Coordinates of C-alpha atoms in Angstrom, one line a residue:
M1 CA -32.9 -26.0 -3.4
R2 CA -30.7 -24.4 -1.0
P3 CA -30.9 -21.5 0.5
I4 CA -28.2 -18.7 -1.2
P5 CA -25.7 -17.5 1.5
L6 CA -24.9 -14.1 1.5
P7 CA -21.0 -13.0 2.6
L8 CA -21.2 -11.3 6.1
D9 CA -19.1 -8.7 5.3
E10 CA -21.4 -7.8 1.4
L11 CA -24.7 -7.7 4.0
V12 CA -23.4 -4.9 6.6
A13 CA -22.6 -3.4 3.2
R14 CA -25.3 -3.0 2.5
L15 CA -27.8 -2.2 5.6
G16 CA -25.5 0.9 5.3
R17 CA -26.7 3.5 7.9
W18 CA -29.6 1.4 8.8
S19 CA -29.1 2.9 12.8
A20 CA -29.0 6.7 12.4
G21 CA -32.2 7.2 12.1
R22 CA -35.1 7.6 16.0
G23 CA -36.8 4.9 17.7
P24 CA -35.4 0.9 18.9
L25 CA -32.3 -0.4 17.1
Y26 CA -34.3 -3.3 16.9
L27 CA -37.2 -1.4 14.7
L28 CA -34.5 0.2 12.3
L29 CA -32.9 -2.8 11.8
A30 CA -35.8 -4.1 10.2
A31 CA -37.0 -1.6 8.6
R32 CA -33.5 -1.3 6.7
F33 CA -33.8 -5.2 5.8
R34 CA -37.4 -4.7 5.2
Q35 CA -36.7 -1.7 2.2
L36 CA -33.8 -4.3 1.1
I37 CA -36.4 -7.2 0.9
D38 CA -39.1 -5.1 -0.8
E39 CA -36.4 -3.7 -3.3
G40 CA -35.1 -6.8 -4.5
L41 CA -31.7 -6.0 -3.3
L42 CA -32.6 -9.6 -0.5
A43 CA -33.6 -11.8 -3.3
P44 CA -36.0 -14.9 -2.0
G45 CA -34.3 -17.9 -1.4
V46 CA -30.6 -15.7 0.5
L47 CA -29.7 -17.0 3.6
L48 CA -29.4 -14.0 6.2
P49 CA -26.4 -14.8 8.5
P50 CA -26.8 -15.9 12.1
D51 CA -28.0 -13.7 14.7
R52 CA -24.8 -13.8 16.9
R53 CA -22.7 -13.2 13.9
L54 CA -24.3 -10.3 13.0
A55 CA -24.7 -9.3 16.3
A56 CA -21.1 -8.8 16.8
A57 CA -20.8 -7.4 13.2
L58 CA -22.9 -4.7 13.5
A59 CA -22.0 -4.3 17.1
V60 CA -24.7 -4.7 19.5
G61 CA -26.5 -7.4 21.5
R62 CA -27.7 -10.7 20.1
T63 CA -31.5 -9.6 21.1
T64 CA -31.9 -6.7 18.9
V65 CA -30.9 -9.0 15.7
V66 CA -32.9 -12.3 17.1
A67 CA -36.2 -8.7 17.5
A68 CA -35.6 -7.7 14.1
Y69 CA -35.5 -11.1 12.5
D70 CA -38.8 -12.0 14.4
T71 CA -40.4 -9.1 12.8
L72 CA -40.0 -9.8 9.5
R73 CA -40.7 -13.2 9.9
Q74 CA -43.8 -11.9 11.4
E75 CA -44.9 -10.3 8.0
G76 CA -43.7 -13.2 6.1
R77 CA -40.4 -11.8 4.6
L78 CA -38.1 -14.0 6.0
V79 CA -38.2 -17.7 6.9
R80 CA -36.6 -18.5 10.2
R81 CA -36.4 -22.7 10.8
Q82 CA -33.9 -24.5 13.6
G83 CA -31.4 -25.9 12.1
S84 CA -32.0 -24.7 8.8
G85 CA -30.9 -20.5 10.0
T86 CA -33.1 -17.6 8.4
R87 CA -33.9 -16.7 4.8
V88 CA -35.5 -14.2 3.0
A89 CA -39.0 -15.7 1.7
P90 CA -39.8 -17.0 -1.6
A91 CA -43.1 -15.0 -1.8
A92 CA -41.4 -12.0 -0.9
L93 CA -40.4 -10.6 -3.9
P94 CA -41.1 -13.0 -7.6
P95 CA -38.4 -13.4 -9.9
G96 CA -36.8 -11.4 -11.9
P97 CA -33.5 -10.8 -13.5
R98 CA -30.3 -10.7 -12.4
V99 CA -29.5 -7.1 -10.5
R100 CA -26.0 -5.8 -10.4
E101 CA -25.6 -3.1 -8.0
T102 CA -23.0 -1.9 -5.6
S103 CA -22.2 -2.7 -1.9
N104 CA -19.4 -0.5 -1.1
P105 CA -20.3 1.4 2.1
L106 CA -18.3 4.3 -0.2
F107 CA -21.2 4.4 -2.7
L108 CA -24.1 3.3 -0.6
H109 CA -23.4 6.1 1.8
L110 CA -24.1 8.6 -1.3
L111 CA -27.0 7.2 -1.9
E112 CA -28.8 7.9 1.8
T113 CA -31.2 10.7 2.3
P114 CA -29.1 13.2 4.3
D115 CA -28.8 13.4 8.0
D116 CA -26.8 14.7 10.9
V117 CA -24.1 11.5 10.3
I118 CA -20.4 13.1 9.2
L119 CA -19.4 11.6 5.8
M120 CA -15.9 10.6 6.8
S121 CA -16.5 7.5 4.2
C122 CA -16.3 9.4 1.0
A123 CA -13.4 12.0 0.1
A124 CA -13.9 15.0 -2.2
P125 CA -14.0 18.7 -2.0
L126 CA -17.1 19.9 -0.4
D127 CA -17.1 23.4 -2.2
P128 CA -15.8 24.3 -5.6
P129 CA -13.5 26.8 -6.2
P130 CA -14.4 30.2 -6.9
E131 CA -12.3 29.7 -10.8
L132 CA -15.0 27.5 -11.2
T133 CA -18.0 29.6 -10.8
E134 CA -16.4 32.0 -12.8
A135 CA -16.0 30.1 -15.4
Y136 CA -19.6 28.7 -15.6
R137 CA -20.6 32.1 -15.3
T138 CA -18.4 33.7 -18.6
M139 CA -19.1 30.3 -20.5
T140 CA -20.3 30.7 -24.1
L141 CA -20.8 27.4 -26.1
P142 CA -20.1 27.1 -29.7
S143 CA -22.6 27.5 -32.5
G144 CA -22.9 25.2 -35.5
D145 CA -21.3 22.0 -32.8
L146 CA -24.5 19.1 -32.7
G147 CA -22.7 18.6 -29.2
Y148 CA -22.3 14.6 -29.8
H149 CA -18.4 14.3 -28.6
P150 CA -17.9 10.2 -27.8
A151 CA -14.1 10.8 -27.2
G152 CA -14.1 14.0 -25.8
L153 CA -14.1 18.1 -27.0
P154 CA -10.7 18.6 -29.1
A155 CA -9.8 20.7 -27.5
L156 CA -9.7 19.6 -24.0
R157 CA -8.1 16.6 -25.6
E158 CA -5.4 18.8 -27.1
A159 CA -5.3 20.7 -22.8
I160 CA -5.0 16.8 -22.0
A161 CA -2.4 16.1 -24.2
Q162 CA -0.1 19.2 -23.7
R163 CA -0.7 18.3 -19.8
Y164 CA 1.1 15.0 -20.3
A165 CA 4.1 15.8 -22.4
A166 CA 5.1 18.9 -19.3
R167 CA 5.7 15.9 -17.9
G168 CA 8.0 14.2 -20.0
V169 CA 5.2 12.1 -21.6
P170 CA 4.6 12.8 -25.2
T171 CA 1.1 12.6 -26.2
A172 CA -1.5 12.9 -28.6
P173 CA -4.9 14.3 -28.4
E174 CA -5.7 10.8 -30.1
Q175 CA -4.4 9.3 -26.8
V176 CA -6.8 10.7 -24.8
L177 CA -10.1 10.0 -24.4
V178 CA -12.5 12.0 -21.9
T179 CA -15.2 10.4 -19.9
T180 CA -17.6 10.9 -17.2
G181 CA -15.4 10.8 -14.5
A182 CA -11.8 8.4 -13.5
Q183 CA -14.6 6.0 -12.5
Q184 CA -16.8 5.9 -16.3
G185 CA -13.2 5.9 -17.5
L186 CA -11.7 3.1 -15.2
S187 CA -15.3 1.4 -16.1
L188 CA -14.9 1.5 -19.4
V189 CA -10.9 -0.6 -19.5
T190 CA -12.7 -3.0 -17.8
R191 CA -15.4 -3.1 -20.3
L192 CA -12.9 -3.3 -23.0
L193 CA -10.0 -5.6 -21.6
V194 CA -11.5 -8.4 -18.5
A195 CA -13.8 -11.4 -19.7
P196 CA -15.9 -13.3 -17.4
G197 CA -13.1 -15.8 -14.9
D198 CA -10.3 -13.5 -16.4
G199 CA -7.2 -12.5 -13.6
V200 CA -7.0 -9.0 -12.2
L201 CA -3.7 -7.8 -10.5
V202 CA -4.9 -5.4 -7.2
E203 CA -2.8 -3.9 -4.5
A204 CA -4.2 -4.5 -0.9
P205 CA -6.0 -2.4 -0.3
T206 CA -7.1 -0.2 -2.9
Y207 CA -9.4 1.7 -4.1
P208 CA -12.7 0.0 -3.4
G209 CA -15.2 1.5 -6.7
A210 CA -12.1 -0.1 -9.0
L211 CA -13.0 -3.5 -6.4
D212 CA -16.6 -3.1 -7.6
L213 CA -15.8 -3.0 -11.2
F214 CA -13.5 -6.2 -11.0
R215 CA -16.4 -7.7 -8.7
E216 CA -19.5 -6.4 -12.0
A217 CA -16.9 -8.0 -14.6
A218 CA -17.1 -11.1 -12.7
A219 CA -13.2 -11.0 -12.7
V220 CA -10.5 -13.5 -9.8
A221 CA -8.5 -10.9 -8.1
H222 CA -4.9 -11.8 -7.7
P223 CA -4.7 -8.7 -4.5
V224 CA -0.9 -7.9 -3.9
A225 CA 0.5 -6.3 -0.5
V226 CA 1.0 -2.6 0.5
G227 CA 3.6 -1.2 2.3
P228 CA 4.6 2.5 3.3
D229 CA 6.1 2.0 -0.4
G230 CA 3.4 1.1 -2.6
V231 CA 2.8 -1.8 -3.7
D232 CA 5.5 -4.8 -3.7
V233 CA 6.6 -4.7 -6.9
A234 CA 8.6 -7.9 -6.6
E235 CA 5.1 -10.1 -5.7
A236 CA 4.0 -7.8 -8.5
V237 CA 6.0 -9.0 -11.0
K238 CA 5.6 -12.9 -9.7
V239 CA 1.9 -12.5 -9.5
M240 CA 2.2 -11.3 -13.4
E241 CA 4.7 -14.0 -14.2
D242 CA 2.8 -16.4 -12.6
H243 CA -0.8 -15.5 -13.6
R244 CA -0.7 -13.3 -17.1
P245 CA -4.0 -11.6 -15.4
A246 CA -6.2 -9.1 -18.0
L247 CA -4.8 -6.4 -16.6
A248 CA -3.2 -4.3 -13.3
Y249 CA -4.7 -1.8 -11.3
V250 CA -2.1 0.2 -9.0
V251 CA -2.1 3.5 -7.2
P252 CA 1.8 4.7 -6.7
R253 CA 1.2 8.2 -5.9
F254 CA -0.3 9.3 -2.9
H255 CA -2.3 5.7 -2.6
N256 CA -5.9 5.2 -2.1
P257 CA -6.3 4.3 1.0
T258 CA -2.8 4.3 2.6
G259 CA -1.5 7.3 1.4
S260 CA 2.2 5.5 0.1
V261 CA 3.9 6.9 -2.9
L262 CA 5.4 4.2 -5.1
P263 CA 9.4 5.1 -5.7
P264 CA 10.7 5.8 -9.3
L265 CA 12.6 3.2 -9.5
A266 CA 10.3 0.5 -8.3
G267 CA 7.3 2.0 -11.0
R268 CA 10.1 1.4 -13.7
R269 CA 10.2 -2.4 -12.9
L270 CA 6.9 -2.8 -12.7
V271 CA 5.8 -1.4 -16.1
E272 CA 9.1 -3.2 -17.8
A273 CA 7.8 -6.2 -16.4
A274 CA 3.8 -6.1 -17.8
N275 CA 5.4 -4.8 -21.0
R276 CA 7.5 -8.4 -20.8
L277 CA 5.2 -9.8 -20.3
G278 CA 2.1 -8.3 -21.9
V279 CA -0.3 -7.3 -18.9
P280 CA -1.9 -3.9 -19.2
L281 CA -1.5 -1.9 -17.3
V282 CA -3.7 1.1 -15.4
D283 CA -2.1 4.0 -13.2
D284 CA -4.8 6.0 -11.4
E285 CA -3.7 8.9 -11.1
V286 CA -6.3 11.0 -9.9
L287 CA -5.1 11.8 -6.6
A288 CA -1.1 12.0 -8.4
D289 CA -1.2 15.7 -8.8
L290 CA -1.9 16.6 -4.5
A291 CA 1.3 16.6 -3.1
F292 CA 1.8 19.1 0.4
E293 CA 4.9 20.5 -0.9
P294 CA 4.8 22.5 -3.4
R295 CA 7.2 20.3 -5.8
M296 CA 6.5 18.6 -9.4
P297 CA 4.7 15.5 -8.2
P298 CA 5.7 12.2 -9.0
P299 CA 6.6 11.3 -12.2
S300 CA 4.1 9.7 -13.6
L301 CA 4.0 5.9 -14.6
S302 CA 3.9 6.2 -18.5
C303 CA 7.2 7.8 -18.2
Y304 CA 8.7 4.1 -18.1
G305 CA 6.9 2.5 -20.9
E306 CA 3.5 1.8 -22.6
V307 CA 0.6 2.3 -19.5
I308 CA -2.9 3.6 -19.7
G309 CA -3.4 6.2 -17.1
V310 CA -7.1 7.2 -15.7
G311 CA -7.4 10.5 -14.3
S312 CA -10.1 13.2 -13.5
L313 CA -11.2 16.5 -12.1
S314 CA -12.3 15.4 -9.4
K315 CA -10.0 15.4 -6.5
A316 CA -8.5 18.5 -7.5
V317 CA -11.1 20.9 -8.4
W318 CA -14.6 19.3 -7.3
G319 CA -16.3 15.7 -7.7
G320 CA -19.5 17.5 -9.5
L321 CA -17.0 18.4 -12.0
R322 CA -17.7 14.9 -14.1
I323 CA -14.6 15.0 -16.2
G324 CA -12.5 12.3 -16.3
W325 CA -9.9 10.9 -19.1
V326 CA -8.1 7.5 -20.2
R327 CA -4.6 7.9 -21.9
G328 CA -3.1 5.1 -23.6
T329 CA -1.8 4.2 -27.6
A330 CA -4.2 5.9 -30.1
P331 CA -5.7 2.1 -31.4
L332 CA -6.7 1.5 -28.0
I333 CA -8.0 5.2 -27.2
A334 CA -10.2 4.7 -30.4
R335 CA -11.6 1.3 -28.9
L336 CA -12.8 3.1 -25.8
A337 CA -14.7 5.9 -27.6
R338 CA -16.6 3.2 -29.5
L339 CA -17.9 1.2 -26.2
K340 CA -18.3 4.7 -24.7
A341 CA -20.5 5.6 -27.3
I342 CA -22.9 3.4 -26.6
H343 CA -23.5 4.4 -23.3
D344 CA -24.1 8.5 -23.5
L345 CA -22.6 9.7 -26.6
G346 CA -20.6 11.7 -25.3
S347 CA -19.7 13.5 -21.6
D348 CA -21.2 16.6 -21.0
V349 CA -19.8 19.3 -23.1
A350 CA -20.8 22.3 -21.1
A351 CA -18.3 20.7 -18.7
Q352 CA -15.7 20.0 -21.1
H353 CA -15.4 23.8 -22.1
V354 CA -15.1 24.2 -18.3
A355 CA -12.4 21.8 -17.6
T356 CA -10.8 23.4 -21.1
R357 CA -10.3 27.1 -19.9
L358 CA -9.8 25.8 -16.1
L359 CA -6.4 23.8 -17.3
D360 CA -5.5 26.5 -19.1
G361 CA -4.9 27.9 -15.4
F362 CA -4.8 24.6 -13.2
A363 CA -1.6 25.5 -11.4
P364 CA -2.9 28.4 -9.0
I365 CA -6.2 25.4 -8.3
V366 CA -3.6 22.9 -7.6
A367 CA -2.0 24.8 -4.8
A368 CA -4.8 26.4 -3.2
R369 CA -6.1 22.5 -2.8
A370 CA -3.1 21.8 -1.9
R371 CA -2.9 24.0 1.0
M372 CA -6.2 23.1 2.1
L373 CA -5.3 19.5 2.5
R374 CA -1.7 19.9 3.9
A375 CA -4.0 22.2 7.0
G376 CA -6.5 19.2 7.4
H377 CA -4.2 16.3 7.5
D378 CA -2.4 18.1 9.9
H379 CA -5.5 19.9 12.1
L380 CA -7.5 15.7 11.6
R381 CA -3.5 13.9 12.9
A382 CA -3.9 16.7 16.0
E383 CA -6.7 15.7 16.6
L384 CA -6.5 12.4 17.0
A385 CA -3.3 12.5 19.4
R386 CA -5.5 14.4 21.1
L387 CA -8.5 12.3 21.5
L388 CA -7.5 8.6 20.4
P389 CA -3.4 8.5 21.2
S390 CA -3.9 4.6 21.2
W391 CA -4.5 5.0 17.2
S392 CA -2.1 4.3 14.7
C393 CA -2.1 6.8 11.7
P394 CA 1.4 7.5 9.8
P395 CA 1.1 11.0 8.2
A396 CA 0.6 11.4 4.5
E397 CA 2.9 13.3 1.9
G398 CA 0.1 14.2 -0.4
G399 CA -4.0 12.7 -1.2
Q400 CA -7.2 12.9 0.9
T401 CA -7.0 10.4 3.6
I402 CA -5.0 8.7 6.5
W403 CA -4.6 5.4 7.6
V404 CA -5.4 4.4 10.9
S405 CA -4.9 0.8 12.3
L406 CA -7.0 0.5 15.8
P407 CA -5.1 -1.2 18.2
Y408 CA -7.5 -4.2 18.5
G409 CA -10.9 -5.2 17.7
D410 CA -12.7 -5.0 14.1
G411 CA -13.4 -2.2 11.6
V412 CA -16.5 -2.9 10.4
A413 CA -17.9 -3.7 14.1
F414 CA -16.5 -0.4 15.3
A415 CA -18.0 1.3 11.9
Q416 CA -21.4 0.9 13.3
V417 CA -20.5 2.3 16.2
A418 CA -19.8 4.9 15.1
L419 CA -22.2 5.6 12.5
R420 CA -25.0 5.1 15.8
H421 CA -22.7 8.7 16.9
G422 CA -23.2 10.0 13.8
V423 CA -20.0 9.9 11.6
A424 CA -19.8 7.5 8.5
V425 CA -16.2 5.6 8.5
L426 CA -15.0 3.2 5.4
P427 CA -13.4 0.2 7.4
G428 CA -10.4 -1.7 5.8
A429 CA -11.6 -5.2 5.5
T430 CA -14.0 -3.5 1.9
M431 CA -10.8 -2.2 0.5
D432 CA -9.5 -5.1 1.0
A433 CA -8.8 -8.4 -1.4
L434 CA -6.8 -10.3 0.7
G435 CA -8.8 -10.3 3.8
G436 CA -6.6 -8.1 5.7
S437 CA -7.3 -4.8 7.0
T438 CA -9.5 -5.4 9.1
R439 CA -8.3 -3.4 12.1
C440 CA -7.7 -0.3 9.8
L441 CA -9.9 2.9 8.8
R442 CA -10.0 5.2 6.1
L443 CA -10.6 8.7 6.9
H444 CA -10.1 12.0 5.1
F445 CA -9.5 15.6 5.9
L446 CA -11.6 16.8 3.7
L447 CA -13.7 19.0 6.0
P448 CA -13.8 22.5 7.8
P449 CA -11.6 22.0 10.8
D450 CA -14.5 22.4 13.2
L451 CA -16.0 19.3 11.6
L452 CA -13.3 17.4 11.4
S453 CA -13.1 18.4 15.2
E454 CA -16.7 17.9 16.1
A455 CA -15.7 14.5 14.1
V456 CA -13.1 12.8 16.3
G457 CA -15.3 14.0 19.6
R458 CA -17.8 11.7 17.9
L459 CA -15.5 8.8 16.8
A460 CA -14.1 9.3 20.1
R461 CA -17.5 9.0 21.8
A462 CA -17.7 5.9 19.8
W463 CA -14.1 4.4 20.3
A464 CA -14.9 4.4 24.3
E465 CA -18.3 2.4 23.9
Y466 CA -16.8 -0.1 21.3
A467 CA -13.6 -1.0 23.1
A468 CA -15.5 -1.4 26.8
Q469 CA -16.6 -4.3 24.5
A470 CA -13.9 -5.6 22.5
A471 CA -10.6 -4.5 24.6
P472 CA -9.1 -8.2 25.1
T473 CA -7.8 -7.5 28.6
T474 CA -7.4 -3.4 28.9
S475 CA -9.8 -1.0 29.7
P476 CA -10.1 2.3 26.3
T477 CA -7.7 3.6 25.6
V478 CA -8.7 7.1 25.6
S479 CA -6.6 10.4 26.8
P480 CA -8.2 12.7 29.2
A481 CA -8.8 15.4 26.8
A482 CA -11.2 12.4 25.3
L483 CA -12.9 12.9 28.5
N484 CA -14.4 16.0 28.5
A485 CA -15.4 15.3 24.7
I486 CA -17.4 12.0 25.6
A487 CA -19.4 13.6 28.1
V488 CA -20.8 16.7 25.6

């Protein structure tokens, strides 16, 4: 049987923070490979990349990869033959059922053992607001209630429906499903509407957690480029006309990762086209509340027609409050509730009671979060301008992230160097189904100012090391102020 090749970017993602420990790099790399093989995450027969390709992707010397491979060959975990490459040994693990797991660095970084790496890869509030602590402290659980609510606590469904109605989207509680975070909501929608081989329209780049779900469903991605004003609506309409995908997924407000905002007229055209062509359109609303300016957030796409809205409290409140929702037609929500009941019989009731109380006085919570985000955004961009002036990072109007373009090189390889300097960043290529964004990084600004400054200082040191190897003809562009940071 021919060896099964593993895509290079997927392998690099699975390796995660392999270089964050102590000791020679080849031993650290061998240790991570050993873990992946022993846990079945690299199956028997998988063909590994050639030495030089893997070394370039990891931004290390070829001898590091050769030594790591040879260490594992001596242990019997790898087989290396001239002309046929390097593969996981057939006896390394007995055959078993197919494993489905993420190779997304966004999630893999969260699964790592805590260390001194600054996580700029996963964007979520670092601390819960005092209103959340107070709501839990004073909460009283109901009596005479089994606690099983697959569709969600009625009071919370009502509160979410009222929130839509206040924004010009009339909504009944029967049109709302409460989920364990927006990720579960998107997962349920995908399970219900997408079959293996179906097409899914996605933005390029887009939220990588959505790409994970569509890959798990064995869907065929139809990527459409995102520009400064959001997704290319003309191209999206053409894709829907040509392919009639089972689903279209967009992040129109404070786009993750670029921060762009889709203009209202473009949003209307997108919704009307999707409705006309019978393509279910998912509006990821998770970041929609996080406008920096104290004004009404941009309109929901649901204002313009039939749309499946997916939202949560994880970004405006705290990631540990696992409360999300799906808004759609009542028949769709009823089907999703029956599907959800198979998996968990309903989300945590105590958290739903707390969420109901928070939504009753939500405006001050959102305003406080927006002020913190604006301050973090401005501080991060100022530090990048001071220490890494050759990096391009346009300002955002809201959300949690900025989209950085490197002057040259490869974001995946640079991310490996950054890890060795103690910063985890998300390379653009992991979010782009078009195969682009290779020189881009997504950085969030939710850390305290001193930690953001420390992170940028580490990135400046990493860039000085990386650019010395990657620069085509010039020396690395690092500001004089960065020289002091590099010397620390």
